[in-house]
XYZ file of C-alpha atoms in Angstrom:
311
model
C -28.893 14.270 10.384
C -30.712 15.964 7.665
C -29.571 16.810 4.009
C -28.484 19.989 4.594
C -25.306 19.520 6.574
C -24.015 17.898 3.497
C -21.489 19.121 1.683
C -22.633 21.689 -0.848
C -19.942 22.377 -2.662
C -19.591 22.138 -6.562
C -18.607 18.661 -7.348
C -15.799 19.702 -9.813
C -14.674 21.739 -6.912
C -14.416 19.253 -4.404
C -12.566 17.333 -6.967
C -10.080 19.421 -7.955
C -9.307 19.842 -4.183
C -9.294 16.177 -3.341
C -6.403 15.411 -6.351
C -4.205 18.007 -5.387
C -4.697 16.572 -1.446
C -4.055 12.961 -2.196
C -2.568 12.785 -5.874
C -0.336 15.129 -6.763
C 3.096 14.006 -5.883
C 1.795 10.150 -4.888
C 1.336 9.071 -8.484
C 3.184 9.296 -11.867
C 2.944 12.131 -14.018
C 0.913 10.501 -16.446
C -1.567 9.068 -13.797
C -2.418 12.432 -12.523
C -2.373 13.745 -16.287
C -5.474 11.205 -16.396
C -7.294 12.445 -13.079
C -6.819 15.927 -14.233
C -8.900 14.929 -17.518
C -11.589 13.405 -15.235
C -11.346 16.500 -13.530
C -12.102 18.758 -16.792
C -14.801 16.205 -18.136
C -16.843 16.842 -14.827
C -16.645 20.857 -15.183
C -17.868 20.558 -18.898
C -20.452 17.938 -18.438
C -22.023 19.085 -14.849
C -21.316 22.406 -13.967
C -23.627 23.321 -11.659
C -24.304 19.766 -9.769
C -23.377 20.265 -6.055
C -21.970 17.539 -4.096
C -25.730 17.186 -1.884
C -27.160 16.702 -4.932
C -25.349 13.682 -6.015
C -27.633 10.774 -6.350
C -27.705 7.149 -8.155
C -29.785 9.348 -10.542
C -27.665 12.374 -10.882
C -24.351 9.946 -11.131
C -25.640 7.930 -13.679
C -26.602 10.938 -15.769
C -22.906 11.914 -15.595
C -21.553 8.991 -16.769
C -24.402 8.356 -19.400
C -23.398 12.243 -20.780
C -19.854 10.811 -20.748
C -20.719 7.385 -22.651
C -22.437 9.335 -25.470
C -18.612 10.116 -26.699
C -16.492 7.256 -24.728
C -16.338 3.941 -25.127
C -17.464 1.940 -22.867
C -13.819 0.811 -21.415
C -13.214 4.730 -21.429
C -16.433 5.144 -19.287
C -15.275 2.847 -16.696
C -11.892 4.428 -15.944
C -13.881 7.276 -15.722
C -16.322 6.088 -13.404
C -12.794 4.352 -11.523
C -11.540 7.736 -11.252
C -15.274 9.398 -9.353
C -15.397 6.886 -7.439
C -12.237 7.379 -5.645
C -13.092 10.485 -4.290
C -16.779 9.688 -3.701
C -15.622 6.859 -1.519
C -13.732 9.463 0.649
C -16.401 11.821 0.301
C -18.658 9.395 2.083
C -16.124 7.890 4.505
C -15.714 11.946 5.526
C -19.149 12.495 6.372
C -19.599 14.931 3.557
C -22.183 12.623 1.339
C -25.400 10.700 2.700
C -25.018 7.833 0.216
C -22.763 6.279 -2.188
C -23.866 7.624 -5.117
C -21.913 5.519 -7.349
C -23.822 2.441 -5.701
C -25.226 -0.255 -8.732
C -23.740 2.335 -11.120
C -24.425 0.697 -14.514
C -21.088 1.930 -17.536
C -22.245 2.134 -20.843
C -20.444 3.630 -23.920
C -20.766 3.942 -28.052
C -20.025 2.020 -30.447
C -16.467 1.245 -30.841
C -14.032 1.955 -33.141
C -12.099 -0.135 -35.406
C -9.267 -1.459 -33.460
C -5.980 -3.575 -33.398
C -6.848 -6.886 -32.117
C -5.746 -7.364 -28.582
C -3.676 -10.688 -28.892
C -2.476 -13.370 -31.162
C -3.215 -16.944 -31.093
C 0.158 -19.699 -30.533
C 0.340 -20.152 -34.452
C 0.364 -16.343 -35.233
C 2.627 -15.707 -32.774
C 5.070 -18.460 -33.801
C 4.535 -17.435 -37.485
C 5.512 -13.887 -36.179
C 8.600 -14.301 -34.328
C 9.709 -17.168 -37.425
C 9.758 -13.900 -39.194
C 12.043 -11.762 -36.855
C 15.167 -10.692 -38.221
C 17.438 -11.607 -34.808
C 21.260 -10.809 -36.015
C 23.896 -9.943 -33.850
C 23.499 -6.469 -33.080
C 20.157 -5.578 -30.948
C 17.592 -4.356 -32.438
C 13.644 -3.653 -32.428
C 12.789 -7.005 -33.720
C 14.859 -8.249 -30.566
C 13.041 -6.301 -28.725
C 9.720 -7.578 -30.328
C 10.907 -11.533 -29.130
C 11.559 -10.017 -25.282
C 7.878 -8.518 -25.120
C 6.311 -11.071 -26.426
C 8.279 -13.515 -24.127
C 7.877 -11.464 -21.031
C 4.751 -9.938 -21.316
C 6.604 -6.241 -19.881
C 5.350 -3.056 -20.587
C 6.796 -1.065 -23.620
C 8.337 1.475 -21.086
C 9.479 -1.313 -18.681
C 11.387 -3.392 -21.532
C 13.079 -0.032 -22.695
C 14.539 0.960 -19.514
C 16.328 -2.712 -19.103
C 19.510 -2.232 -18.434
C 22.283 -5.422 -18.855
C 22.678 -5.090 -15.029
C 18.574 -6.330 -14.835
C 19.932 -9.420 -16.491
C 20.465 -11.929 -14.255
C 22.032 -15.031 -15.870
C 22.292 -16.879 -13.272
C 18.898 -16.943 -11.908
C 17.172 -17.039 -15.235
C 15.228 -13.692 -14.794
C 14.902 -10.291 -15.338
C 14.874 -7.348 -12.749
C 12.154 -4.965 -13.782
C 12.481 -2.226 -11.347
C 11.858 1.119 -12.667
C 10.916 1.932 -16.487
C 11.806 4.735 -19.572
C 9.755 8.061 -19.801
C 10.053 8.235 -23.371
C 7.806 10.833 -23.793
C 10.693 13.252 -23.172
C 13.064 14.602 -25.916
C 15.924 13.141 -23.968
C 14.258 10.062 -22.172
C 15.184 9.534 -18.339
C 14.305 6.573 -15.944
C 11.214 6.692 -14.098
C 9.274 4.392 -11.484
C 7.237 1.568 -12.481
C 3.758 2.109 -13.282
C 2.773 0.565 -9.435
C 4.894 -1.111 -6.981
C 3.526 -4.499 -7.409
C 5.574 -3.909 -11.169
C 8.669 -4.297 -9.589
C 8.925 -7.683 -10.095
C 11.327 -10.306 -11.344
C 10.372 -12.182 -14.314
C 11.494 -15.574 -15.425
C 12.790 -16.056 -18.691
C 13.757 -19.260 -20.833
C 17.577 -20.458 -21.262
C 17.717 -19.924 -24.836
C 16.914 -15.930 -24.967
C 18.505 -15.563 -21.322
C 21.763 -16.813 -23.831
C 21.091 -15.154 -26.577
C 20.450 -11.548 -24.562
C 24.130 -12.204 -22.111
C 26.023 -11.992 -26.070
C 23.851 -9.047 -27.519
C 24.338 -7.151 -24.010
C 28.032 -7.918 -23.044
C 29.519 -5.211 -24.344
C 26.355 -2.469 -23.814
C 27.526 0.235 -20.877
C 25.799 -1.351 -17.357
C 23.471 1.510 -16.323
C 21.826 2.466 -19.729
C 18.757 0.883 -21.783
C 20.194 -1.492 -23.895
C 17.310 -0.697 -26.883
C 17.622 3.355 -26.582
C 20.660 5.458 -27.963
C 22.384 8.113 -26.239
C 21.090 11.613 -27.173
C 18.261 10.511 -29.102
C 14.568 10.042 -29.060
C 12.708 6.972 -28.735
C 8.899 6.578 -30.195
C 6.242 3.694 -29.693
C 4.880 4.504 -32.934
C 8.335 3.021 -34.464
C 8.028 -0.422 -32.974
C 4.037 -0.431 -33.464
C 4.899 0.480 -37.341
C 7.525 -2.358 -37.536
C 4.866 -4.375 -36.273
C 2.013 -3.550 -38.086
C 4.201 -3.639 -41.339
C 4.648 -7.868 -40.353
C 1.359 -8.622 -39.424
C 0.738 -7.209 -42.757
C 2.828 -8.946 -44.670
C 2.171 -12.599 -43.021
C -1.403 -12.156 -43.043
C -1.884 -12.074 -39.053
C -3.939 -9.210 -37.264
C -2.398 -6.485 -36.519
C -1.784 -6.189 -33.175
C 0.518 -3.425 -31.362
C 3.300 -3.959 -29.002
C 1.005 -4.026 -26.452
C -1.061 -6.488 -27.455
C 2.153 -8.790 -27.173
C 1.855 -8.117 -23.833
C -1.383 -9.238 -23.826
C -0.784 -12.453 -26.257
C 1.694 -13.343 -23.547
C -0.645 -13.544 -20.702
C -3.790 -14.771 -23.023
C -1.677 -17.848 -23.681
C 0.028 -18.596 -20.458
C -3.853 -18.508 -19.108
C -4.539 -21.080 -21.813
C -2.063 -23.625 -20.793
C -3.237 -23.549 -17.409
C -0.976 -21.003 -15.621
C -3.390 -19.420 -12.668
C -4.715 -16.105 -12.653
C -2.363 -15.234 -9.459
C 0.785 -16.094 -11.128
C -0.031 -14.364 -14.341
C -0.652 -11.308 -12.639
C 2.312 -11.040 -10.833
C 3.662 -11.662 -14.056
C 2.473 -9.252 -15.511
C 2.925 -6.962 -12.427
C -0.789 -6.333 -12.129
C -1.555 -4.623 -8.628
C -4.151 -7.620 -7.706
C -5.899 -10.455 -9.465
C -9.257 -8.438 -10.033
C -7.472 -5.666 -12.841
C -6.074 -10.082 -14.955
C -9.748 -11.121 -14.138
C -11.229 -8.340 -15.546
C -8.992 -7.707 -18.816
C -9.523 -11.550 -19.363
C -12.510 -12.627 -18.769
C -13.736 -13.945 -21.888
C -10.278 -16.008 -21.624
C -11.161 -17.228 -18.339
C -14.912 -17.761 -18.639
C -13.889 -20.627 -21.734
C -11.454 -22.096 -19.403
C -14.277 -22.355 -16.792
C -16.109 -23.920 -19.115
C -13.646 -26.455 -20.067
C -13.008 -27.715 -16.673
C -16.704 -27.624 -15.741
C -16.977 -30.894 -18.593
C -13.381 -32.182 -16.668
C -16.109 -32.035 -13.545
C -19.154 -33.740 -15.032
C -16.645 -36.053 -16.807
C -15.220 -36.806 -13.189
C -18.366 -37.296 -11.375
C -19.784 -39.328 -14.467
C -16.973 -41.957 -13.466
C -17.907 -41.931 -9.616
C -21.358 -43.419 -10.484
């Protein structure tokens, strides 16, 4: 077949098209919000390239013009989000090649950030330093991140009815859109986060007293009638790592100290990632690798060390 039964359509075009046919209504409000900035990026960065002239060249172009402004994390949700729709693209007869074949992600330099996670002794030297009384409140909610590993949106929209005592666990079904003046239950960010999540004895006892008296069907950690910000917890936060001389880290890089050191005392990859209600074990392998790589490492000298002792 030659070239020019291709497609020829503007790529931006075909783009548009293809998330209104298989995104809009299938994924959360803020997912879509994301392909929709993919969607603007490719308009402002290549106008004029037509989907028969997409090529390992031209592709790579696009997402160097990208990475001259992105870092290079950005760049590959980027490059996530083409790829998507050049896969259907091809599978629809409407590309010659995958274009997005080999496609190397670069980025600039980045920015100053909040360290991802905490080591054991920071963390211990952080929750030491909660103030846990007997009314609920955000350093409470501080302990149950950083012992669950959830979400900020999934560990706001617990409810004492996702409590279950007797099982030692907690239901996470469904989290909090607090990005709306008046807050209202949502789904989970995928439906591999609908999960169940064991918890120790001691907080599972300390959460049935702080909840007993909360109404059944409402977030115990949001108010009724008012508004609920991230940037409160993250400023609590920052304000202790501060003043104990840890990094700063936000609330979701409790999340991430959670599953950094369950991977360190030996939990598998699988089980954190259902843990952490991660759609498969690629999206844990990928945000810790460097985690996994020294583990590697470690048992490759239990192997040698093994096989030393067969001679």
């Amino acid at each position: 077949m030659s070239r020019k039964h291709y497609s020829t359509k503007l790529f931006y075009k075909y783009y548009i098209g293809w998330i209104r046919l298989y995104k809009e209504k299938a994924v959360r409000k803020v997912t879509l919000d994301k392909y929709y900035l993919t969607y603007r990026k490719i308009k402002q960065l290549a106008p004029e390239l037509h989907m028969n002239d997409l090529t390992r060249q031209s592709y790579q172009k696009l997402l160097n013009d990208y990475a001259t402004t992105h870092e290079k994390q950005t760049t590959l949700d980027f490059h996530h989000h083409l790829k998507a729709a050049l896969v259907d693209a091809l599978d629809e007869g409407l590309l010659e090649h995958d274009p997005t074949r080999r496609a190397i992600i670069k980025g600039c330099v980045p920015s100053q950030k909040k360290n991802k996670f905490l080591s054991l002794y920071e963390l211990q030297k952080l929750l030491r330093h909660l103030d846990l009384g007997n009314e609920l409140n955000w350093d409470w909610f501080i302990l149950l991140v950083a012992k669950t590993g959830l979400r900020f949106a999934e560990a706001l929209a617990l409810t004492p009815e996702d409590f279950d005592f007797e099982k030692q666990q907690i239901i996470v079904n469904k989290s909090w859109n607090y990005k709306l003046p008046q807050g209202q239950f949502q789904k989970t960010k995928n439906e591999s986060s609908n999960r169940t999540v064991m918890v120790d004895w001691h907080l599972m006892n300390q959460f049935r007293s702080l909840i007993q008296d909360k109404e059944r069907n409402w977030p115990v950690f949001v108010p009724h009638h008012k508004r609920v910000f991230n940037s409160t917890v993250n400023g609590l936060l920052e304000k202790y790592c501060y003043k104990l001389d840890i990094p700063t880290i936000s609330i979701h890089g409790l999340r991430h100290t959670h599953a950094s050191l369950l991977l360190y005392e030996g939990v598998s990859v699988a089980s954190v990632a259902k843990r952490l209600g991660h759609a498969n074990t690629t999206t844990t392998q990928e945000t810790y690798l460097h985690i996994i790589e020294e583990l590697e490492n470690k048992d490759n000298d239990k192997v040698l060390h093994h096989l030393s002792q067969l001679s």
